[in-house]
Coordinates of C-alpha atoms in Angstrom, one line a residue:
Chain L
M1 CA 9.0 -20.8 -18.7
S2 CA 6.9 -22.6 -16.6
L3 CA 4.4 -21.0 -13.2
Y4 CA 6.1 -24.1 -11.1
A5 CA 10.0 -23.0 -12.1
L6 CA 9.7 -20.1 -9.5
V7 CA 9.3 -22.7 -6.5
V8 CA 12.3 -25.3 -8.4
D9 CA 14.8 -21.2 -8.6
A10 CA 14.1 -20.4 -5.6
A11 CA 15.3 -23.2 -3.8
A12 CA 18.6 -24.0 -5.8
R13 CA 18.9 -20.2 -4.8
T14 CA 18.3 -20.1 -1.3
P15 CA 16.8 -23.7 0.2
D16 CA 16.7 -22.8 4.5
A17 CA 14.8 -19.4 3.5
L18 CA 10.6 -19.6 4.7
A19 CA 9.0 -20.3 2.1
V20 CA 4.8 -20.9 3.1
S21 CA 3.8 -20.9 6.7
D22 CA 0.7 -21.3 7.8
L23 CA -0.8 -21.5 11.4
S24 CA 0.9 -24.0 12.4
T25 CA 3.7 -25.0 9.6
S26 CA 6.4 -23.3 8.0
L27 CA 8.1 -24.8 4.4
S28 CA 11.3 -23.1 3.6
Y29 CA 12.2 -23.5 0.2
G30 CA 14.3 -26.7 0.3
E31 CA 11.3 -28.4 2.1
L32 CA 8.7 -27.1 -0.1
D33 CA 10.3 -28.5 -2.8
A34 CA 11.1 -31.7 -1.8
R35 CA 7.3 -31.7 -0.5
A36 CA 6.2 -31.3 -3.6
D37 CA 8.6 -33.4 -5.4
R38 CA 6.8 -36.4 -3.0
F39 CA 3.8 -34.9 -3.9
A40 CA 4.6 -35.0 -7.8
A41 CA 5.6 -38.7 -7.9
A42 CA 2.1 -39.8 -5.6
L43 CA -0.1 -37.9 -8.6
R44 CA 1.7 -39.0 -11.3
A45 CA 2.1 -42.8 -9.6
R46 CA -2.2 -42.3 -9.3
G47 CA -2.5 -42.5 -13.2
V48 CA -2.3 -38.0 -13.1
R49 CA -1.2 -37.4 -16.8
P50 CA 0.1 -34.7 -17.8
G51 CA -3.4 -32.1 -19.5
D52 CA -5.6 -33.9 -16.3
R53 CA -7.5 -31.7 -13.8
V54 CA -6.6 -31.9 -10.4
V55 CA -9.1 -30.0 -7.5
V56 CA -7.7 -30.3 -4.5
W57 CA -10.3 -28.9 -1.8
T58 CA -8.5 -28.2 1.1
G59 CA -8.0 -25.5 3.5
K60 CA -4.9 -22.3 3.2
T61 CA -2.8 -24.8 4.2
A62 CA 1.4 -25.0 3.8
E63 CA 0.2 -29.1 3.0
A64 CA -2.3 -27.4 -0.3
V65 CA 0.3 -25.5 -2.2
A66 CA 2.3 -27.9 -2.1
V67 CA 0.4 -30.0 -3.5
A68 CA -0.7 -27.0 -5.7
Q69 CA 2.9 -27.1 -7.0
A70 CA 3.4 -30.9 -7.7
V71 CA 0.6 -30.3 -10.1
L72 CA 2.3 -27.6 -11.9
R73 CA 5.4 -29.4 -12.0
I74 CA 3.3 -32.5 -13.2
G75 CA 1.8 -31.4 -16.2
A76 CA -1.5 -31.0 -14.6
I77 CA -4.0 -28.0 -14.5
H78 CA -4.7 -26.6 -10.5
V79 CA -8.3 -26.2 -9.8
P80 CA -8.2 -24.7 -5.9
V81 CA -11.9 -25.2 -4.1
P82 CA -11.0 -23.4 -0.8
R83 CA -12.9 -25.7 1.3
G84 CA -16.1 -24.4 2.5
N85 CA -17.8 -24.6 -0.4
P86 CA -20.0 -27.4 0.1
P87 CA -19.7 -30.4 -1.9
E88 CA -22.6 -30.4 -3.7
R89 CA -20.5 -27.3 -5.3
V90 CA -17.7 -29.3 -5.1
A91 CA -19.4 -32.0 -7.2
R92 CA -20.4 -29.3 -10.1
I93 CA -16.7 -28.2 -9.9
V94 CA -15.4 -31.2 -10.4
A95 CA -18.2 -32.6 -13.3
D96 CA -17.4 -29.8 -15.2
A97 CA -13.7 -30.4 -14.8
R98 CA -14.1 -33.4 -15.4
A99 CA -11.5 -33.7 -13.3
A100 CA -8.7 -37.2 -12.6
L101 CA -8.4 -36.7 -9.2
V102 CA -10.0 -34.5 -5.9
V103 CA -7.2 -34.0 -3.1
T104 CA -8.8 -33.1 0.3
D105 CA -8.0 -32.3 4.0
H106 CA -10.4 -33.3 5.7
D107 CA -13.4 -36.1 6.0
G108 CA -15.9 -33.8 3.2
Q109 CA -16.9 -36.2 0.4
V110 CA -17.8 -36.6 -3.1
P111 CA -19.9 -38.2 -4.9
G112 CA -18.3 -40.8 -7.2
A113 CA -14.9 -38.4 -7.7
P114 CA -11.6 -40.1 -7.2
S115 CA -10.8 -38.6 -4.3
L116 CA -6.7 -38.6 -2.2
S117 CA -6.1 -37.4 1.7
C118 CA -2.8 -35.3 1.7
A119 CA -1.6 -37.7 3.8
A120 CA -2.4 -40.4 1.1
L121 CA -0.6 -38.5 -0.9
A122 CA 2.2 -38.0 1.2
H123 CA 2.1 -42.0 1.7
A124 CA 1.7 -42.8 -1.5
A125 CA 6.1 -42.4 -2.7
A126 CA 8.8 -42.5 -0.4
P127 CA 10.6 -39.3 0.8
G128 CA 12.7 -38.1 -1.5
T129 CA 11.0 -39.4 -4.4
R130 CA 11.7 -37.7 -7.8
V131 CA 10.1 -37.4 -11.0
A132 CA 11.5 -35.1 -14.5
H133 CA 8.8 -31.6 -13.9
A134 CA 7.4 -31.7 -18.0
T135 CA 7.6 -29.3 -20.1
V136 CA 5.6 -26.5 -20.8
G137 CA 5.3 -24.0 -23.1
A138 CA 3.3 -20.3 -22.1
A139 CA 0.7 -21.2 -23.7
D140 CA -0.6 -24.3 -21.5
P141 CA -3.5 -24.4 -19.0
A142 CA -1.8 -23.2 -15.3
Y143 CA -4.6 -23.6 -13.5
I144 CA -9.0 -23.0 -12.8
L145 CA -10.6 -20.5 -10.7
Y146 CA -14.1 -21.4 -10.6
T147 CA -16.2 -17.8 -10.5
S148 CA -20.7 -17.4 -10.1
G149 CA -21.8 -18.5 -13.4
S150 CA -24.9 -16.6 -14.8
T151 CA -26.4 -20.1 -16.0
G152 CA -26.6 -21.1 -12.4
T153 CA -24.2 -23.3 -12.6
P154 CA -20.5 -22.3 -11.5
K155 CA -17.8 -21.8 -14.8
G156 CA -14.3 -22.2 -15.2
V157 CA -11.3 -19.4 -16.0
C158 CA -8.6 -21.3 -17.0
L159 CA -5.4 -19.0 -17.8
S160 CA -2.2 -20.0 -19.0
H161 CA 1.6 -20.4 -17.6
G162 CA 2.5 -17.5 -19.6
N163 CA -0.9 -15.5 -18.3
A164 CA 0.4 -16.1 -14.4
L165 CA 3.6 -15.7 -15.1
A166 CA 3.6 -12.1 -17.2
F167 CA 1.3 -10.3 -13.8
V168 CA 3.3 -11.7 -11.4
D169 CA 6.7 -10.5 -12.9
W170 CA 5.1 -8.0 -13.6
A171 CA 3.2 -6.8 -10.1
C172 CA 6.2 -8.4 -8.0
R173 CA 8.3 -4.9 -10.9
E174 CA 5.5 -2.2 -9.2
L175 CA 5.8 -3.1 -5.7
R176 CA 10.0 -3.8 -6.1
L177 CA 8.7 -7.5 -4.1
T178 CA 12.8 -8.7 -2.7
A179 CA 13.3 -12.1 -0.6
G180 CA 13.0 -10.1 2.7
D181 CA 9.5 -9.8 1.8
R182 CA 6.8 -11.0 4.2
L183 CA 3.7 -10.9 2.2
A184 CA 0.2 -11.6 3.6
N185 CA -2.3 -14.3 1.2
H186 CA -5.6 -13.4 3.2
A187 CA -8.0 -14.1 0.0
S188 CA -8.8 -17.6 -1.1
F189 CA -6.9 -19.8 -3.0
G190 CA -9.8 -19.8 -5.3
F191 CA -10.1 -16.7 -5.7
D192 CA -7.0 -14.5 -8.0
L193 CA -5.6 -12.0 -5.0
S194 CA -4.1 -15.4 -4.7
V195 CA -2.2 -15.6 -7.6
F196 CA -0.5 -12.4 -6.8
D197 CA 0.4 -13.4 -2.7
L198 CA 2.3 -16.7 -3.6
Y199 CA 4.3 -16.8 -6.7
G200 CA 4.6 -13.1 -6.3
A201 CA 6.1 -14.1 -2.8
F202 CA 8.1 -17.2 -4.8
R203 CA 9.7 -15.2 -7.3
A204 CA 10.9 -12.8 -5.6
G205 CA 12.3 -15.7 -2.6
A206 CA 10.3 -13.9 0.0
S207 CA 7.8 -16.2 2.7
V208 CA 3.8 -15.8 2.3
H209 CA 1.7 -15.8 5.5
L210 CA -1.6 -17.9 5.0
V211 CA -4.8 -17.0 6.3
G212 CA -6.9 -19.0 7.3
E213 CA -11.0 -19.2 6.7
M214 CA -11.8 -18.5 9.9
L215 CA -9.5 -16.1 10.5
A216 CA -9.8 -14.6 7.0
Q217 CA -13.5 -12.9 8.3
A218 CA -11.7 -12.1 12.2
A219 CA -11.1 -8.9 12.0
E220 CA -8.8 -8.4 15.3
P221 CA -7.0 -11.4 15.3
L222 CA -6.5 -10.1 12.0
V223 CA -4.0 -7.6 13.1
D224 CA -2.4 -9.2 15.3
F225 CA -2.7 -11.5 12.7
V226 CA -0.5 -8.2 11.0
L227 CA 1.7 -7.3 13.3
E228 CA 2.5 -10.4 14.6
R229 CA 3.7 -12.2 11.5
R230 CA 5.7 -8.4 10.5
I231 CA 3.7 -8.7 7.7
T232 CA 5.2 -5.6 4.8
V233 CA 2.6 -6.2 2.1
W234 CA -0.6 -7.0 2.5
Y235 CA -3.4 -7.5 -0.9
S236 CA -7.0 -8.3 0.0
V237 CA -10.4 -6.9 -1.2
P238 CA -10.9 -3.4 0.7
S239 CA -14.0 -4.8 3.1
A240 CA -11.3 -6.8 4.6
L241 CA -9.7 -3.5 5.6
V242 CA -13.0 -2.2 6.7
L243 CA -13.4 -4.0 9.0
M244 CA -9.7 -4.5 11.1
T245 CA -10.4 -0.5 11.0
E246 CA -13.9 -1.3 12.6
Y247 CA -12.9 -4.0 14.3
G248 CA -9.8 -3.9 15.0
D249 CA -8.5 -0.6 15.3
L250 CA -5.9 -0.9 11.9
R251 CA -5.3 2.2 11.8
A252 CA -3.7 3.0 15.1
R253 CA -2.1 -0.5 16.1
G254 CA -0.2 -0.2 12.4
P255 CA 0.9 -0.4 10.0
G256 CA 3.5 -2.9 11.7
A257 CA 6.2 -3.7 9.4
L258 CA 4.0 -2.5 6.4
R259 CA 5.1 -0.5 3.9
A260 CA 2.4 -1.3 1.1
C261 CA -0.8 -2.4 1.0
V262 CA -3.0 -3.2 -1.9
C263 CA -6.5 -3.6 -2.6
A264 CA -8.7 -5.1 -5.5
G265 CA -12.2 -6.7 -6.1
E266 CA -14.7 -3.7 -5.1
P267 CA -14.1 -0.6 -5.0
F268 CA -12.7 1.0 -1.8
P269 CA -14.9 3.7 0.9
L270 CA -13.7 6.5 0.1
N271 CA -13.8 8.2 4.2
R272 CA -12.1 4.6 4.8
L273 CA -9.3 5.3 2.3
R274 CA -8.7 8.9 2.6
D275 CA -8.1 7.7 7.1
L276 CA -6.0 5.0 6.4
R277 CA -3.7 7.3 3.3
R278 CA -4.1 10.3 6.0
G279 CA -3.1 7.3 9.4
W280 CA 0.3 5.4 7.7
P281 CA 2.6 8.4 4.7
G282 CA 4.6 6.2 4.9
V283 CA 2.6 3.0 3.2
R284 CA 2.5 3.0 -0.3
M285 CA -1.5 2.6 -1.6
L286 CA -2.6 0.7 -4.3
N287 CA -6.2 -0.2 -6.4
W288 CA -6.2 -2.6 -9.0
Y289 CA -8.2 -3.7 -11.1
G290 CA -9.3 -7.2 -13.2
P291 CA -11.8 -9.8 -12.8
T292 CA -10.2 -13.3 -13.2
E293 CA -10.5 -14.0 -16.6
T294 CA -7.7 -10.6 -16.9
N295 CA -6.1 -10.6 -13.5
V296 CA -4.7 -7.6 -12.8
C297 CA -4.7 -4.8 -16.3
T298 CA -5.1 -1.5 -14.5
S299 CA -3.3 -0.1 -11.4
Y300 CA -3.3 3.5 -9.4
E301 CA -1.6 4.4 -7.1
V302 CA -2.9 6.6 -4.0
T303 CA -1.9 9.7 -2.7
A304 CA -1.6 12.6 -1.0
A305 CA -2.7 13.8 -3.6
D306 CA -6.4 12.1 -2.9
L307 CA -6.2 13.0 0.4
D308 CA -9.1 16.0 -1.0
R309 CA -10.6 13.6 -3.2
T310 CA -14.4 13.5 -3.2
T311 CA -15.3 11.5 -5.9
A312 CA -14.0 7.3 -5.9
V313 CA -10.4 6.7 -6.5
P314 CA -9.8 6.0 -10.3
I315 CA -9.1 2.7 -11.1
G316 CA -5.5 3.7 -13.3
S317 CA -3.2 2.9 -16.0
P318 CA -3.2 -0.4 -18.2
A319 CA -0.8 -2.9 -15.9
A320 CA 1.3 -5.6 -17.3
G321 CA 0.9 -4.9 -20.6
N322 CA -2.2 -4.9 -20.9
V323 CA -4.3 -2.7 -23.3
V324 CA -7.0 -1.3 -22.1
T325 CA -10.0 0.4 -24.0
V326 CA -13.4 1.5 -23.0
D327 CA -15.9 0.7 -26.7
G328 CA -19.9 1.5 -26.1
G329 CA -19.1 2.5 -22.4
E330 CA -17.5 -1.1 -21.7
I331 CA -14.0 -1.8 -20.4
V332 CA -12.3 -4.2 -22.9
V333 CA -9.0 -5.5 -22.2
S334 CA -6.4 -8.0 -24.3
G335 CA -2.7 -8.4 -23.5
P336 CA -0.8 -11.5 -21.4
T337 CA -2.7 -11.8 -18.8
V338 CA -6.0 -12.1 -20.5
M339 CA -7.2 -15.7 -19.9
L340 CA -7.2 -19.0 -22.6
G341 CA -11.5 -19.2 -21.8
Y342 CA -13.4 -21.2 -20.2
W343 CA -13.0 -24.9 -19.2
G344 CA -15.7 -26.2 -21.0
G345 CA -15.9 -23.9 -24.4
E346 CA -14.3 -22.0 -27.2
P347 CA -10.2 -20.9 -27.1
R348 CA -10.7 -17.2 -26.2
T349 CA -10.0 -15.2 -29.0
G350 CA -9.6 -11.5 -29.3
P351 CA -10.4 -8.9 -26.7
Y352 CA -12.1 -9.8 -23.1
R353 CA -15.0 -7.1 -22.5
T354 CA -15.3 -7.5 -19.2
G355 CA -18.2 -6.2 -18.9
D356 CA -17.7 -3.0 -16.4
L357 CA -18.2 0.0 -17.3
G358 CA -15.6 2.5 -17.0
R359 CA -14.3 5.5 -18.5
Y360 CA -11.1 7.7 -19.0
G361 CA -11.1 10.3 -17.4
T362 CA -9.0 13.2 -15.8
G363 CA -5.6 12.9 -16.7
G364 CA -6.0 9.7 -18.8
L365 CA -7.1 7.7 -15.8
L366 CA -9.7 5.2 -16.2
E367 CA -13.0 5.1 -13.4
Y368 CA -15.0 2.3 -12.8
R369 CA -18.5 2.7 -13.3
G370 CA -20.4 0.4 -12.5
R371 CA -21.8 -3.2 -14.1
V372 CA -23.1 -3.8 -17.6
D373 CA -25.3 -6.7 -16.5
T374 CA -26.8 -7.9 -12.5
M375 CA -23.7 -9.8 -11.6
V376 CA -23.5 -8.4 -7.6
K377 CA -19.5 -8.0 -6.2
L378 CA -19.9 -9.3 -2.3
R379 CA -16.2 -8.2 -0.3
G380 CA -15.1 -8.9 -4.0
Y381 CA -16.6 -11.8 -4.8
R382 CA -18.5 -12.2 -7.6
V383 CA -21.9 -13.5 -7.5
E384 CA -24.5 -14.2 -9.9
P385 CA -28.0 -13.5 -9.0
A386 CA -28.6 -16.1 -11.2
E387 CA -26.9 -19.3 -9.0
V388 CA -28.7 -17.8 -6.3
E389 CA -32.0 -17.7 -6.9
Q390 CA -32.4 -22.0 -8.3
V391 CA -30.5 -22.7 -5.5
L392 CA -33.5 -21.1 -3.5
V393 CA -36.2 -22.0 -5.9
A394 CA -35.6 -25.9 -4.8
H395 CA -36.7 -24.8 -1.7
D396 CA -40.2 -26.6 -0.9
T397 CA -41.1 -23.0 0.4
V398 CA -40.4 -21.0 -2.8
R399 CA -42.1 -21.0 -5.7
D400 CA -40.5 -18.2 -7.2
A401 CA -37.0 -16.0 -6.4
V402 CA -35.0 -13.2 -7.3
V403 CA -31.8 -11.7 -5.7
L404 CA -30.2 -8.1 -5.6
G405 CA -27.3 -7.0 -4.1
V406 CA -27.4 -3.8 -3.1
G407 CA -25.5 -1.7 -1.4
T408 CA -21.8 -0.1 -2.4
G409 CA -18.2 -0.8 -1.7
G410 CA -18.2 -3.7 1.9
R411 CA -21.0 -2.5 2.9
S412 CA -22.9 -4.3 0.0
C413 CA -25.0 -7.2 0.2
L414 CA -27.6 -10.1 -1.5
H415 CA -31.4 -9.3 -0.6
A416 CA -33.4 -12.3 -2.1
F417 CA -37.6 -11.8 -2.9
V418 CA -39.4 -14.9 -2.9
V419 CA -43.2 -15.2 -4.1
P420 CA -43.5 -18.3 -1.1
E421 CA -45.5 -21.8 -2.5
A422 CA -49.0 -21.9 -0.5
G423 CA -49.5 -22.2 2.5
T424 CA -46.2 -21.8 3.3
T425 CA -44.2 -19.7 5.4
P426 CA -40.0 -19.3 3.8
E427 CA -38.4 -18.4 7.6
F428 CA -35.0 -15.8 6.9
A429 CA -31.9 -18.5 9.2
A430 CA -34.4 -22.0 6.9
L431 CA -33.4 -20.5 3.7
R432 CA -29.8 -19.8 5.0
R433 CA -28.9 -23.3 5.6
H434 CA -31.0 -24.0 2.7
C435 CA -28.2 -22.2 0.7
A436 CA -25.4 -23.0 2.6
S437 CA -25.7 -26.1 1.8
F438 CA -25.4 -25.3 -1.7
L439 CA -23.4 -22.3 -2.0
P440 CA -20.0 -21.1 -0.4
A441 CA -20.9 -18.8 2.3
Y442 CA -20.4 -15.5 0.4
M443 CA -22.9 -16.4 -2.2
N444 CA -25.8 -17.2 1.3
I445 CA -28.6 -14.3 1.3
D446 CA -28.0 -11.7 3.5
A447 CA -32.1 -10.5 3.6
L448 CA -35.6 -11.3 2.9
H449 CA -38.2 -10.1 1.6
A450 CA -41.6 -12.3 0.9
V451 CA -44.3 -10.5 -1.4
G452 CA -48.0 -11.8 -2.7
K453 CA -46.0 -11.3 -6.2
F454 CA -43.5 -9.3 -8.4
P455 CA -43.4 -6.4 -9.8
R456 CA -43.1 -6.4 -13.5
T457 CA -42.3 -3.7 -16.3
R458 CA -44.2 -2.3 -19.0
N459 CA -42.7 -5.1 -21.4
G460 CA -43.7 -7.5 -19.0
K461 CA -39.7 -8.1 -17.4
V462 CA -39.6 -8.4 -13.4
D463 CA -38.8 -4.8 -12.3
L464 CA -35.5 -5.0 -10.3
A465 CA -35.5 -0.7 -9.1
A466 CA -38.6 -1.5 -7.9
L467 CA -37.7 -4.9 -6.1
S468 CA -34.2 -2.1 -5.2
G469 CA -36.7 0.2 -3.3
L470 CA -38.7 -2.9 -1.0
A471 CA -35.2 -3.3 0.2
T472 CA -34.2 -0.3 0.6
T473 CA -37.3 0.5 2.8
G474 CA -37.2 -2.6 5.1
A475 CA -39.7 -4.9 4.4
D476 CA -38.9 -7.6 5.6
A477 CA -41.1 -10.7 5.8
Chain M
M1 CA -16.9 -13.4 36.3
A2 CA -13.9 -15.5 38.5
D3 CA -14.6 -19.0 36.9
V4 CA -17.8 -20.4 34.6
D5 CA -18.0 -24.1 34.2
R6 CA -18.8 -25.4 31.2
A7 CA -23.0 -26.3 31.5
T8 CA -23.6 -22.3 32.3
L9 CA -20.9 -21.5 29.5
H10 CA -22.7 -23.9 27.2
D11 CA -26.2 -22.0 27.9
R12 CA -24.9 -18.9 28.4
L13 CA -22.8 -18.5 25.2
L14 CA -25.6 -20.5 23.4
G15 CA -28.2 -17.6 24.5
Y16 CA -26.0 -15.2 22.4
V17 CA -25.6 -17.0 19.2
R18 CA -29.2 -18.0 19.5
D19 CA -30.1 -14.5 20.2
D20 CA -28.0 -12.1 19.0
L21 CA -26.0 -13.7 16.0
K22 CA -30.2 -15.0 15.3
A23 CA -29.1 -18.3 14.4
G24 CA -31.6 -21.7 14.0
T25 CA -35.1 -21.8 13.4
E26 CA -37.8 -23.2 14.8
A27 CA -37.9 -25.9 13.0
E28 CA -35.0 -26.1 13.7
P29 CA -33.6 -24.7 16.9
L30 CA -29.4 -24.6 18.1
T31 CA -28.1 -26.6 19.9
V32 CA -24.6 -26.4 21.4
D33 CA -23.7 -29.3 18.7
S34 CA -24.8 -27.5 15.7
P35 CA -22.9 -26.9 12.5
L36 CA -22.5 -22.9 12.4
L37 CA -20.0 -23.3 9.5
D38 CA -22.0 -24.9 7.5
M39 CA -25.4 -22.9 8.5
G40 CA -23.5 -20.1 7.5
V41 CA -23.5 -18.6 10.7
L42 CA -20.0 -17.0 11.2
D43 CA -19.4 -14.6 8.3
S44 CA -16.7 -11.7 9.0
V45 CA -19.3 -9.2 11.3
R46 CA -20.7 -11.8 13.5
T47 CA -17.7 -13.1 14.0
A48 CA -16.7 -9.8 15.1
R49 CA -19.2 -9.0 17.9
L50 CA -19.2 -12.7 18.8
L51 CA -15.1 -12.0 18.8
A52 CA -15.8 -8.9 21.2
H53 CA -18.6 -10.3 23.5
I54 CA -15.6 -13.3 24.7
R55 CA -13.3 -10.8 25.7
S56 CA -15.9 -8.7 27.4
E57 CA -18.0 -11.0 28.9
Y58 CA -15.1 -13.2 28.9
G59 CA -12.2 -11.5 29.5
V60 CA -9.5 -13.3 26.8
R61 CA -9.2 -12.1 23.7
V62 CA -9.1 -14.7 20.4
P63 CA -5.0 -15.7 19.2
P64 CA -5.0 -16.1 15.1
G65 CA -3.3 -19.2 15.8
Q66 CA -6.2 -20.2 17.4
M67 CA -9.4 -18.3 14.9
T68 CA -10.0 -22.2 13.0
G69 CA -13.0 -24.1 11.5
E70 CA -12.6 -26.4 14.6
H71 CA -12.9 -24.3 17.5
F72 CA -16.0 -22.0 16.1
R73 CA -17.8 -25.4 14.5
S74 CA -20.0 -25.5 17.0
V75 CA -20.8 -22.9 20.9
A76 CA -19.2 -26.5 22.3
A77 CA -16.4 -25.9 20.8
I78 CA -16.7 -21.9 20.9
A79 CA -16.5 -22.8 24.6
D80 CA -14.3 -25.6 25.4
L81 CA -11.9 -23.1 23.5
V82 CA -13.2 -20.2 25.9
L83 CA -12.1 -22.7 28.7
T84 CA -8.8 -23.0 27.8
L85 CA -7.8 -19.4 26.8
R86 CA -9.2 -18.6 30.3
S87 CA -7.2 -20.7 32.1
Q88 CA -4.0 -19.8 30.0
A89 CA -4.6 -17.0 31.2
A90 CA -4.7 -17.6 34.4
S91 CA -2.5 -20.0 35.0
L92 CA 0.8 -16.5 33.7

């Protein structure tokens, strides 16, 4: 069973049903199926072979979804890269993935990589052209999601058709998705939350409504979107819901047609969660947990019983057929959704150690307790401070840099501590501009502190706790 | 405000984005054509504040279908969007 079969099957059952809709284009299952086949023929004509990596560097469009389906249909590996990534970072991803082709829908160029626009791809095969779909096994790679890497270079998490289907099957059952559902897709295509929105919808024959990168961070129009599109199932990082509540009056204006609201990627601020639970008693609320390497591996349903709670909601019980244990305080996962490995690295063997701290608490429910290392979660995105530090030290005014995550939940942000080059003064706006040329927007710094030297611990390491103290006292440069 | 011409709107929006949203630097001052998205100016909180500003100052709400990178790539593009939305509201 392949991941691409979900659209093929839905198109056979209900060709006229709405499959995917962006702000300007809607495709029925029949149309998506035909377009995917046409793109697949064009990719084959361009020499893309089974197992090749195709980087799809686009906005969140129905067309890009068709390209992804095409990549899978020819047995190639889909590498989604959000349009907002600067060319320098895309180039590093293309190099790491050793991509056969970059498909774009804009003017951005990746030097040295063969690239093709969606429009050119559409013209490369006549309408109605079909190619035989590749035979793929459950263990064959389907897609690679690039996350921030602790070595300073993006890291590719490689997932199989079987990994994705095990999660999607579980999620569809858990949420009882039907063809009548209308899912929003808030996360970027490069973020594993999209796997549920897209493939969950396709498996159920439901529709998925794409939220573009700009709309995704516009609180009030986003609430309009949920209501106008009569969204029934919402899945996002909690910070999106918090923003929609604070700036878009979500709780009072909603829930509209919403029947389920699912969050993952970071802890949900308790007060906000209780407000929504109290305001929308008829909407199911779930708290899902899992790093990109495992997709969702635990789940907790938030109920009226949580209204009196004074501690964070648990991340819950093992999900999607996984076994989740705690070893030396660290959450360890094995099971059908756990990745094949990092692209270019050794195949994974044995359970996956998440680097997240956890504890089984009352009622046998897993609780999240923070990180083993310095990795930061910002609005659900993983940020390895080393990747940002490497970019900062490349600036003329920066001799040395340490980056720290400060705060929790939707309030967390990145603070940069820099030692200036002699005779220069690092400027916050200039460094943000510099970072924006090399990093996606969510990895940009939120505050800058210039220091003469870094405080050190007795054994000579940078004293992160002392720096963190500087951040909270507001000693801005 | 009953009507606003493009040049005035450019000045006022430029002032808001520069001073309230803290965009631009001494070495590279903000202009109406500066690429706001490439500069990393519009994160979610700044976007929310900008939309609230557009609503209170110019009396228009930006509908979801207009929330595109194209319309927010620069101060000039935002001004065009505001003018379009105002003329649509006036013709209703």
